[in-house]
Amino acid sequence: MIRIGKSMALAACMLLACAGCRKQSGDGTAVNFTAIDWNTAGTISGTIHYSGTPPKRVEIDMAQDPACVFGDKNFTEQYVVNHGAMQNVFVYVKDGLGNRVYPVPSDPVVMDQKSCRYIPHVMGVMIGQPVQFTNNDSTMHNIHMMPQADGNQTVDISQPPNAGSDQRVFHSPEAMIPVRCNNHPWMQAFLNVVNNPFYAVSDAEGHFTIKGLPPGTYTIVADQEKLGEKTATVTVAAKQTAAQDFTYEGVAP
């Protein structure tokens, strides 16, 4: 099973530290943050399966920019399937948390541009948490995003070679926002904006783990960039791990 990502680990630390913390809502009303009770918290864990023969991954020709030619072959990431398990599927808790409000981490999640690829290919961030875009390549990149949800602004940033970084914040939940580079058309990633810290991305073995959940019944969603959403209802008992797999049906190669 995968470990929770760095951003989620940071969020969990903040939740522990913020028991009893308060914030002001938009209308000035005080809101109490919810802290994770690790004495009762449960876990959802599972595997993303792919049934059938996956489409063949296509080799990417990066020759249009000599700075992107590194000698190694590069392949598309739309369907990354290993022995029937699918990588890069975003899994998150959509419903079941009631009126709980969780603190937003101040540390940014990072989307890097390296070897003329976005790294990671799929990631999540909480509403209001900074997203930091960095360029570690010796060529200019462009970060272009066109979110659809109200409150999420278009992003169009050009970053010089080996530049510093730029940060943006998103204010509404929205799944699978495409991130593209206008200079290199093969570059694509997906950002997911959620209103709680309970999310994960499936690893190379298709595994995902979401920790720290209060006991209860939840709607969880798996979202894949080409195959869309799958939904499940999962009941989490105190200090227990609930198993929930998802299976995507094969498409014609």
PDB file of C-alpha atoms in Angstrom:
ATOM      1  CA  MET A   1       0.000   0.000   0.000  1.00  0.00           C
ATOM      2  CA  ILE A   2       1.159   3.516  -0.645  1.00  0.00           C
ATOM      3  CA  ARG A   3       1.951   6.000   2.015  1.00  0.00           C
ATOM      4  CA  ILE A   4      -0.120   9.124   2.187  1.00  0.00           C
ATOM      5  CA  GLY A   5       1.400  11.913   0.128  1.00  0.00           C
ATOM      6  CA  LYS A   6       3.481  14.699   1.604  1.00  0.00           C
ATOM      7  CA  SER A   7       0.684  17.230   1.294  1.00  0.00           C
ATOM      8  CA  MET A   8      -1.751  14.932   3.096  1.00  0.00           C
ATOM      9  CA  ALA A   9       0.782  14.200   5.844  1.00  0.00           C
ATOM     10  CA  LEU A  10       1.241  17.923   6.389  1.00  0.00           C
ATOM     11  CA  ALA A  11      -2.506  18.359   6.492  1.00  0.00           C
ATOM     12  CA  ALA A  12      -2.781  15.629   9.117  1.00  0.00           C
ATOM     13  CA  CYS A  13      -0.142  17.327  11.280  1.00  0.00           C
ATOM     14  CA  MET A  14      -2.077  20.575  11.096  1.00  0.00           C
ATOM     15  CA  LEU A  15      -5.262  18.814  12.096  1.00  0.00           C
ATOM     16  CA  LEU A  16      -3.598  17.501  15.226  1.00  0.00           C
ATOM     17  CA  ALA A  17      -2.203  20.905  16.081  1.00  0.00           C
ATOM     18  CA  CYS A  18      -5.448  22.747  15.452  1.00  0.00           C
ATOM     19  CA  ALA A  19      -7.808  21.117  17.917  1.00  0.00           C
ATOM     20  CA  GLY A  20      -9.973  23.969  19.123  1.00  0.00           C
ATOM     21  CA  CYS A  21      -8.668  26.373  16.467  1.00  0.00           C
ATOM     22  CA  ARG A  22     -11.158  28.850  15.067  1.00  0.00           C
ATOM     23  CA  LYS A  23     -11.395  30.860  11.893  1.00  0.00           C
ATOM     24  CA  GLN A  24     -13.687  33.536  10.553  1.00  0.00           C
ATOM     25  CA  SER A  25     -16.083  32.572   7.788  1.00  0.00           C
ATOM     26  CA  GLY A  26     -17.016  34.967   5.016  1.00  0.00           C
ATOM     27  CA  ASP A  27     -19.868  36.416   7.080  1.00  0.00           C
ATOM     28  CA  GLY A  28     -17.681  36.838  10.166  1.00  0.00           C
ATOM     29  CA  THR A  29     -19.023  33.773  11.992  1.00  0.00           C
ATOM     30  CA  ALA A  30     -16.438  31.812  13.964  1.00  0.00           C
ATOM     31  CA  VAL A  31     -15.859  28.282  12.640  1.00  0.00           C
ATOM     32  CA  ASN A  32     -14.262  25.523  14.707  1.00  0.00           C
ATOM     33  CA  PHE A  33     -11.738  23.338  12.949  1.00  0.00           C
ATOM     34  CA  THR A  34     -12.008  19.579  13.308  1.00  0.00           C
ATOM     35  CA  ALA A  35      -8.975  17.697  14.594  1.00  0.00           C
ATOM     36  CA  ILE A  36      -8.280  14.085  13.709  1.00  0.00           C
ATOM     37  CA  ASP A  37      -8.755  11.771  16.682  1.00  0.00           C
ATOM     38  CA  TRP A  38      -6.135   9.121  15.997  1.00  0.00           C
ATOM     39  CA  ASN A  39      -7.519   7.011  18.857  1.00  0.00           C
ATOM     40  CA  THR A  40     -10.648   6.310  16.803  1.00  0.00           C
ATOM     41  CA  ALA A  41      -9.668   7.215  13.227  1.00  0.00           C
ATOM     42  CA  GLY A  42     -10.097   4.623  10.506  1.00  0.00           C
ATOM     43  CA  THR A  43      -8.695   4.031   7.040  1.00  0.00           C
ATOM     44  CA  ILE A  44      -9.948   3.285   3.541  1.00  0.00           C
ATOM     45  CA  SER A  45      -7.569   1.267   1.404  1.00  0.00           C
ATOM     46  CA  GLY A  46      -7.907  -0.424  -1.943  1.00  0.00           C
ATOM     47  CA  THR A  47      -6.657  -1.089  -5.449  1.00  0.00           C
ATOM     48  CA  ILE A  48      -7.651   0.326  -8.819  1.00  0.00           C
ATOM     49  CA  HIS A  49      -8.096  -2.541 -11.285  1.00  0.00           C
ATOM     50  CA  TYR A  50      -8.227  -2.443 -15.060  1.00  0.00           C
ATOM     51  CA  SER A  51     -10.166  -5.217 -16.768  1.00  0.00           C
ATOM     52  CA  GLY A  52      -9.003  -6.178 -20.236  1.00  0.00           C
ATOM     53  CA  THR A  53      -6.090  -5.140 -22.419  1.00  0.00           C
ATOM     54  CA  PRO A  54      -5.152  -1.485 -21.903  1.00  0.00           C
ATOM     55  CA  PRO A  55      -4.474   0.799 -24.862  1.00  0.00           C
ATOM     56  CA  LYS A  56      -0.826   0.785 -25.816  1.00  0.00           C
ATOM     57  CA  ARG A  57       1.120   3.695 -24.415  1.00  0.00           C
ATOM     58  CA  VAL A  58       2.393   5.921 -27.226  1.00  0.00           C
ATOM     59  CA  GLU A  59       6.002   7.045 -27.379  1.00  0.00           C
ATOM     60  CA  ILE A  60       6.355  10.832 -27.194  1.00  0.00           C
ATOM     61  CA  ASP A  61       8.534  12.593 -29.750  1.00  0.00           C
ATOM     62  CA  MET A  62      10.184  15.510 -27.944  1.00  0.00           C
ATOM     63  CA  ALA A  63      12.534  16.388 -30.807  1.00  0.00           C
ATOM     64  CA  GLN A  64      10.856  19.745 -31.470  1.00  0.00           C
ATOM     65  CA  ASP A  65      12.815  21.108 -28.492  1.00  0.00           C
ATOM     66  CA  PRO A  66      16.444  19.889 -28.277  1.00  0.00           C
ATOM     67  CA  ALA A  67      16.454  20.754 -24.571  1.00  0.00           C
ATOM     68  CA  CYS A  68      13.834  18.027 -24.075  1.00  0.00           C
ATOM     69  CA  VAL A  69      15.803  15.197 -25.701  1.00  0.00           C
ATOM     70  CA  PHE A  70      17.432  13.163 -22.930  1.00  0.00           C
ATOM     71  CA  GLY A  71      18.084   9.825 -24.607  1.00  0.00           C
ATOM     72  CA  ASP A  72      15.442   7.883 -22.682  1.00  0.00           C
ATOM     73  CA  LYS A  73      12.123   7.011 -24.278  1.00  0.00           C
ATOM     74  CA  ASN A  74       9.045   8.782 -22.949  1.00  0.00           C
ATOM     75  CA  PHE A  75       5.488   7.512 -23.144  1.00  0.00           C
ATOM     76  CA  THR A  76       2.018   8.933 -22.666  1.00  0.00           C
ATOM     77  CA  GLU A  77       0.482   8.564 -19.210  1.00  0.00           C
ATOM     78  CA  GLN A  78      -3.249   8.373 -19.976  1.00  0.00           C
ATOM     79  CA  TYR A  79      -3.305   4.623 -19.308  1.00  0.00           C
ATOM     80  CA  VAL A  80      -0.595   3.394 -16.946  1.00  0.00           C
ATOM     81  CA  VAL A  81      -1.543  -0.213 -16.195  1.00  0.00           C
ATOM     82  CA  ASN A  82       0.744  -2.791 -14.592  1.00  0.00           C
ATOM     83  CA  HIS A  83      -0.500  -6.383 -14.329  1.00  0.00           C
ATOM     84  CA  GLY A  84      -4.099  -5.223 -14.281  1.00  0.00           C
ATOM     85  CA  ALA A  85      -3.561  -2.412 -11.758  1.00  0.00           C
ATOM     86  CA  MET A  86      -3.974   1.241 -12.755  1.00  0.00           C
ATOM     87  CA  GLN A  87      -1.791   4.140 -11.666  1.00  0.00           C
ATOM     88  CA  ASN A  88      -2.656   7.857 -11.464  1.00  0.00           C
ATOM     89  CA  VAL A  89      -6.290   7.509 -10.383  1.00  0.00           C
ATOM     90  CA  PHE A  90      -7.419  10.207  -7.959  1.00  0.00           C
ATOM     91  CA  VAL A  91      -9.500   8.886  -5.039  1.00  0.00           C
ATOM     92  CA  TYR A  92     -11.219  11.192  -2.568  1.00  0.00           C
ATOM     93  CA  VAL A  93     -13.989  11.435   0.016  1.00  0.00           C
ATOM     94  CA  LYS A  94     -16.875  13.292  -1.594  1.00  0.00           C
ATOM     95  CA  ASP A  95     -19.552  13.032   1.092  1.00  0.00           C
ATOM     96  CA  GLY A  96     -20.073  11.829   4.652  1.00  0.00           C
ATOM     97  CA  LEU A  97     -18.032  14.296   6.696  1.00  0.00           C
ATOM     98  CA  GLY A  98     -21.095  16.318   7.676  1.00  0.00           C
ATOM     99  CA  ASN A  99     -20.318  19.817   8.901  1.00  0.00           C
ATOM    100  CA  ARG A 100     -16.714  19.072   9.841  1.00  0.00           C
ATOM    101  CA  VAL A 101     -14.265  21.761   8.713  1.00  0.00           C
ATOM    102  CA  TYR A 102     -10.579  20.934   8.364  1.00  0.00           C
ATOM    103  CA  PRO A 103      -7.687  23.409   8.480  1.00  0.00           C
ATOM    104  CA  VAL A 104      -6.000  24.226   5.189  1.00  0.00           C
ATOM    105  CA  PRO A 105      -2.237  23.554   5.083  1.00  0.00           C
ATOM    106  CA  SER A 106      -0.149  26.653   4.488  1.00  0.00           C
ATOM    107  CA  ASP A 107       2.659  24.658   2.868  1.00  0.00           C
ATOM    108  CA  PRO A 108       2.183  24.389  -0.894  1.00  0.00           C
ATOM    109  CA  VAL A 109       1.860  21.253  -2.952  1.00  0.00           C
ATOM    110  CA  VAL A 110       4.418  21.272  -5.760  1.00  0.00           C
ATOM    111  CA  MET A 111       3.945  20.530  -9.435  1.00  0.00           C
ATOM    112  CA  ASP A 112       7.365  20.422 -11.059  1.00  0.00           C
ATOM    113  CA  GLN A 113       8.384  20.620 -14.697  1.00  0.00           C
ATOM    114  CA  LYS A 114      11.313  18.284 -15.164  1.00  0.00           C
ATOM    115  CA  SER A 115      12.585  16.433 -18.233  1.00  0.00           C
ATOM    116  CA  CYS A 116       9.796  18.227 -20.102  1.00  0.00           C
ATOM    117  CA  ARG A 117       7.130  16.400 -18.088  1.00  0.00           C
ATOM    118  CA  TYR A 118       4.808  17.514 -15.318  1.00  0.00           C
ATOM    119  CA  ILE A 119       5.624  15.742 -12.066  1.00  0.00           C
ATOM    120  CA  PRO A 120       3.396  14.403 -10.621  1.00  0.00           C
ATOM    121  CA  HIS A 121       0.960  13.565 -13.388  1.00  0.00           C
ATOM    122  CA  VAL A 122      -2.031  13.656 -11.006  1.00  0.00           C
ATOM    123  CA  MET A 123      -2.225  15.396  -7.646  1.00  0.00           C
ATOM    124  CA  GLY A 124      -4.642  16.894  -5.139  1.00  0.00           C
ATOM    125  CA  VAL A 125      -4.811  20.078  -3.110  1.00  0.00           C
ATOM    126  CA  MET A 126      -7.234  21.489  -0.560  1.00  0.00           C
ATOM    127  CA  ILE A 127      -9.282  24.582  -1.297  1.00  0.00           C
ATOM    128  CA  GLY A 128      -7.159  27.582  -0.330  1.00  0.00           C
ATOM    129  CA  GLN A 129      -3.872  25.660  -0.192  1.00  0.00           C
ATOM    130  CA  PRO A 130      -1.128  27.083  -2.439  1.00  0.00           C
ATOM    131  CA  VAL A 131      -0.035  25.202  -5.540  1.00  0.00           C
ATOM    132  CA  GLN A 132       3.588  25.883  -6.420  1.00  0.00           C
ATOM    133  CA  PHE A 133       4.671  25.489 -10.040  1.00  0.00           C
ATOM    134  CA  THR A 134       8.412  25.090 -10.600  1.00  0.00           C
ATOM    135  CA  ASN A 135      10.600  24.770 -13.691  1.00  0.00           C
ATOM    136  CA  ASN A 136      13.741  22.656 -13.339  1.00  0.00           C
ATOM    137  CA  ASP A 137      14.351  22.355 -17.085  1.00  0.00           C
ATOM    138  CA  SER A 138      16.803  24.266 -19.255  1.00  0.00           C
ATOM    139  CA  THR A 139      13.971  25.424 -21.505  1.00  0.00           C
ATOM    140  CA  MET A 140      11.013  27.772 -21.149  1.00  0.00           C
ATOM    141  CA  HIS A 141       7.708  26.255 -20.068  1.00  0.00           C
ATOM    142  CA  ASN A 142       4.154  27.544 -19.939  1.00  0.00           C
ATOM    143  CA  ILE A 143       1.564  26.526 -17.350  1.00  0.00           C
ATOM    144  CA  HIS A 144      -1.929  26.823 -18.795  1.00  0.00           C
ATOM    145  CA  MET A 145      -5.078  25.879 -16.892  1.00  0.00           C
ATOM    146  CA  MET A 146      -8.705  26.709 -17.625  1.00  0.00           C
ATOM    147  CA  PRO A 147     -10.773  25.597 -14.608  1.00  0.00           C
ATOM    148  CA  GLN A 148     -14.548  25.516 -14.978  1.00  0.00           C
ATOM    149  CA  ALA A 149     -15.738  25.980 -11.382  1.00  0.00           C
ATOM    150  CA  ASP A 150     -16.680  29.448 -10.163  1.00  0.00           C
ATOM    151  CA  GLY A 151     -13.888  30.855  -8.020  1.00  0.00           C
ATOM    152  CA  ASN A 152     -11.082  29.044  -9.835  1.00  0.00           C
ATOM    153  CA  GLN A 153      -9.166  31.426 -12.053  1.00  0.00           C
ATOM    154  CA  THR A 154      -7.471  30.714 -15.373  1.00  0.00           C
ATOM    155  CA  VAL A 155      -3.724  30.172 -15.078  1.00  0.00           C
ATOM    156  CA  ASP A 156      -1.355  31.218 -17.871  1.00  0.00           C
ATOM    157  CA  ILE A 157       2.234  31.478 -16.659  1.00  0.00           C
ATOM    158  CA  SER A 158       5.470  31.452 -18.652  1.00  0.00           C
ATOM    159  CA  GLN A 159       8.520  30.310 -16.714  1.00  0.00           C
ATOM    160  CA  PRO A 160      12.075  30.880 -17.998  1.00  0.00           C
ATOM    161  CA  PRO A 161      14.603  28.031 -17.916  1.00  0.00           C
ATOM    162  CA  ASN A 162      15.548  26.896 -14.408  1.00  0.00           C
ATOM    163  CA  ALA A 163      13.354  29.651 -13.016  1.00  0.00           C
ATOM    164  CA  GLY A 164      12.098  30.048  -9.492  1.00  0.00           C
ATOM    165  CA  SER A 165       8.453  29.284  -8.860  1.00  0.00           C
ATOM    166  CA  ASP A 166       4.942  30.691  -9.092  1.00  0.00           C
ATOM    167  CA  GLN A 167       2.049  30.003  -6.751  1.00  0.00           C
ATOM    168  CA  ARG A 168      -1.682  29.949  -7.320  1.00  0.00           C
ATOM    169  CA  VAL A 169      -4.656  29.222  -5.038  1.00  0.00           C
ATOM    170  CA  PHE A 170      -7.961  27.619  -6.038  1.00  0.00           C
ATOM    171  CA  HIS A 171     -11.183  28.384  -4.198  1.00  0.00           C
ATOM    172  CA  SER A 172     -13.768  25.834  -5.374  1.00  0.00           C
ATOM    173  CA  PRO A 173     -13.880  22.033  -5.528  1.00  0.00           C
ATOM    174  CA  GLU A 174     -13.075  20.759  -9.001  1.00  0.00           C
ATOM    175  CA  ALA A 175     -11.792  17.400 -10.193  1.00  0.00           C
ATOM    176  CA  MET A 176      -9.294  16.654 -12.939  1.00  0.00           C
ATOM    177  CA  ILE A 177      -8.399  20.186 -14.045  1.00  0.00           C
ATOM    178  CA  PRO A 178      -6.052  19.786 -17.039  1.00  0.00           C
ATOM    179  CA  VAL A 179      -2.630  21.413 -16.758  1.00  0.00           C
ATOM    180  CA  ARG A 180      -0.903  21.965 -20.091  1.00  0.00           C
ATOM    181  CA  CYS A 181       2.209  23.583 -21.506  1.00  0.00           C
ATOM    182  CA  ASN A 182       1.603  25.658 -24.624  1.00  0.00           C
ATOM    183  CA  ASN A 183       5.267  25.285 -25.585  1.00  0.00           C
ATOM    184  CA  HIS A 184       5.318  21.477 -25.398  1.00  0.00           C
ATOM    185  CA  PRO A 185       1.984  19.931 -26.437  1.00  0.00           C
ATOM    186  CA  TRP A 186       2.737  16.497 -24.964  1.00  0.00           C
ATOM    187  CA  MET A 187       3.000  17.911 -21.442  1.00  0.00           C
ATOM    188  CA  GLN A 188      -0.180  17.344 -19.450  1.00  0.00           C
ATOM    189  CA  ALA A 189      -1.102  16.827 -15.818  1.00  0.00           C
ATOM    190  CA  PHE A 190      -4.260  17.005 -13.700  1.00  0.00           C
ATOM    191  CA  LEU A 191      -4.962  18.974 -10.531  1.00  0.00           C
ATOM    192  CA  ASN A 192      -7.818  18.071  -8.178  1.00  0.00           C
ATOM    193  CA  VAL A 193      -9.185  20.635  -5.712  1.00  0.00           C
ATOM    194  CA  VAL A 194     -11.050  19.196  -2.716  1.00  0.00           C
ATOM    195  CA  ASN A 195     -12.587  20.536   0.495  1.00  0.00           C
ATOM    196  CA  ASN A 196     -11.022  18.020   2.887  1.00  0.00           C
ATOM    197  CA  PRO A 197      -7.650  16.317   3.393  1.00  0.00           C
ATOM    198  CA  PHE A 198      -8.923  12.802   2.653  1.00  0.00           C
ATOM    199  CA  TYR A 199      -7.608  11.908  -0.777  1.00  0.00           C
ATOM    200  CA  ALA A 200      -4.919   9.824  -2.468  1.00  0.00           C
ATOM    201  CA  VAL A 201      -3.510   8.930  -5.892  1.00  0.00           C
ATOM    202  CA  SER A 202      -3.078   5.291  -6.879  1.00  0.00           C
ATOM    203  CA  ASP A 203       0.537   4.186  -7.152  1.00  0.00           C
ATOM    204  CA  ALA A 204       2.329   1.965  -9.684  1.00  0.00           C
ATOM    205  CA  GLU A 205       0.628  -1.098  -8.176  1.00  0.00           C
ATOM    206  CA  GLY A 206      -2.796   0.546  -8.228  1.00  0.00           C
ATOM    207  CA  HIS A 207      -2.893   0.925  -4.439  1.00  0.00           C
ATOM    208  CA  PHE A 208      -4.321   3.869  -2.525  1.00  0.00           C
ATOM    209  CA  THR A 209      -4.779   4.591   1.179  1.00  0.00           C
ATOM    210  CA  ILE A 210      -6.786   7.337   2.894  1.00  0.00           C
ATOM    211  CA  LYS A 211      -6.089   7.637   6.621  1.00  0.00           C
ATOM    212  CA  GLY A 212      -7.480   9.616   9.548  1.00  0.00           C
ATOM    213  CA  LEU A 213     -11.215   9.278   8.861  1.00  0.00           C
ATOM    214  CA  PRO A 214     -13.736   9.563  11.693  1.00  0.00           C
ATOM    215  CA  PRO A 215     -15.913   6.456  12.019  1.00  0.00           C
ATOM    216  CA  GLY A 216     -18.839   6.772   9.631  1.00  0.00           C
ATOM    217  CA  THR A 217     -20.216   6.047   6.180  1.00  0.00           C
ATOM    218  CA  TYR A 218     -18.702   7.840   3.213  1.00  0.00           C
ATOM    219  CA  THR A 219     -19.137   8.334  -0.493  1.00  0.00           C
ATOM    220  CA  ILE A 220     -15.758   7.992  -2.144  1.00  0.00           C
ATOM    221  CA  VAL A 221     -14.952   8.682  -5.765  1.00  0.00           C
ATOM    222  CA  ALA A 222     -12.245   7.326  -8.048  1.00  0.00           C
ATOM    223  CA  ASP A 223     -11.539   9.600 -11.019  1.00  0.00           C
ATOM    224  CA  GLN A 224      -9.416   8.648 -14.033  1.00  0.00           C
ATOM    225  CA  GLU A 225      -8.534  11.186 -16.712  1.00  0.00           C
ATOM    226  CA  LYS A 226      -9.907   9.151 -19.642  1.00  0.00           C
ATOM    227  CA  LEU A 227     -12.355   6.727 -18.044  1.00  0.00           C
ATOM    228  CA  GLY A 228     -14.100   9.112 -15.657  1.00  0.00           C
ATOM    229  CA  GLU A 229     -15.599   8.588 -12.208  1.00  0.00           C
ATOM    230  CA  LYS A 230     -16.611   5.555 -10.206  1.00  0.00           C
ATOM    231  CA  THR A 231     -18.399   5.923  -6.877  1.00  0.00           C
ATOM    232  CA  ALA A 232     -18.684   3.664  -3.833  1.00  0.00           C
ATOM    233  CA  THR A 233     -20.230   3.827  -0.363  1.00  0.00           C
ATOM    234  CA  VAL A 234     -17.846   2.746   2.383  1.00  0.00           C
ATOM    235  CA  THR A 235     -18.413   2.353   6.119  1.00  0.00           C
ATOM    236  CA  VAL A 236     -15.362   2.971   8.292  1.00  0.00           C
ATOM    237  CA  ALA A 237     -15.248   1.570  11.829  1.00  0.00           C
ATOM    238  CA  ALA A 238     -13.076   2.985  14.606  1.00  0.00           C
ATOM    239  CA  LYS A 239      -9.407   2.011  14.244  1.00  0.00           C
ATOM    240  CA  GLN A 240     -10.246  -0.332  11.356  1.00  0.00           C
ATOM    241  CA  THR A 241      -9.322  -0.413   7.673  1.00  0.00           C
ATOM    242  CA  ALA A 242     -12.199  -0.642   5.203  1.00  0.00           C
ATOM    243  CA  ALA A 243     -11.313  -2.264   1.881  1.00  0.00           C
ATOM    244  CA  GLN A 244     -12.697  -0.736  -1.300  1.00  0.00           C
ATOM    245  CA  ASP A 245     -11.456  -1.574  -4.783  1.00  0.00           C
ATOM    246  CA  PHE A 246     -12.528  -0.023  -8.072  1.00  0.00           C
ATOM    247  CA  THR A 247     -12.505  -1.677 -11.488  1.00  0.00           C
ATOM    248  CA  TYR A 248     -12.403   0.146 -14.801  1.00  0.00           C
ATOM    249  CA  GLU A 249     -13.588  -1.818 -17.796  1.00  0.00           C
ATOM    250  CA  GLY A 250     -11.193  -2.212 -20.686  1.00  0.00           C
ATOM    251  CA  VAL A 251     -11.562  -0.127 -23.810  1.00  0.00           C
ATOM    252  CA  ALA A 252     -10.538  -1.061 -27.321  1.00  0.00           C
ATOM    253  CA  PRO A 253      -6.727  -0.782 -27.624  1.00  0.00           C
TER     254      PRO A 253
END
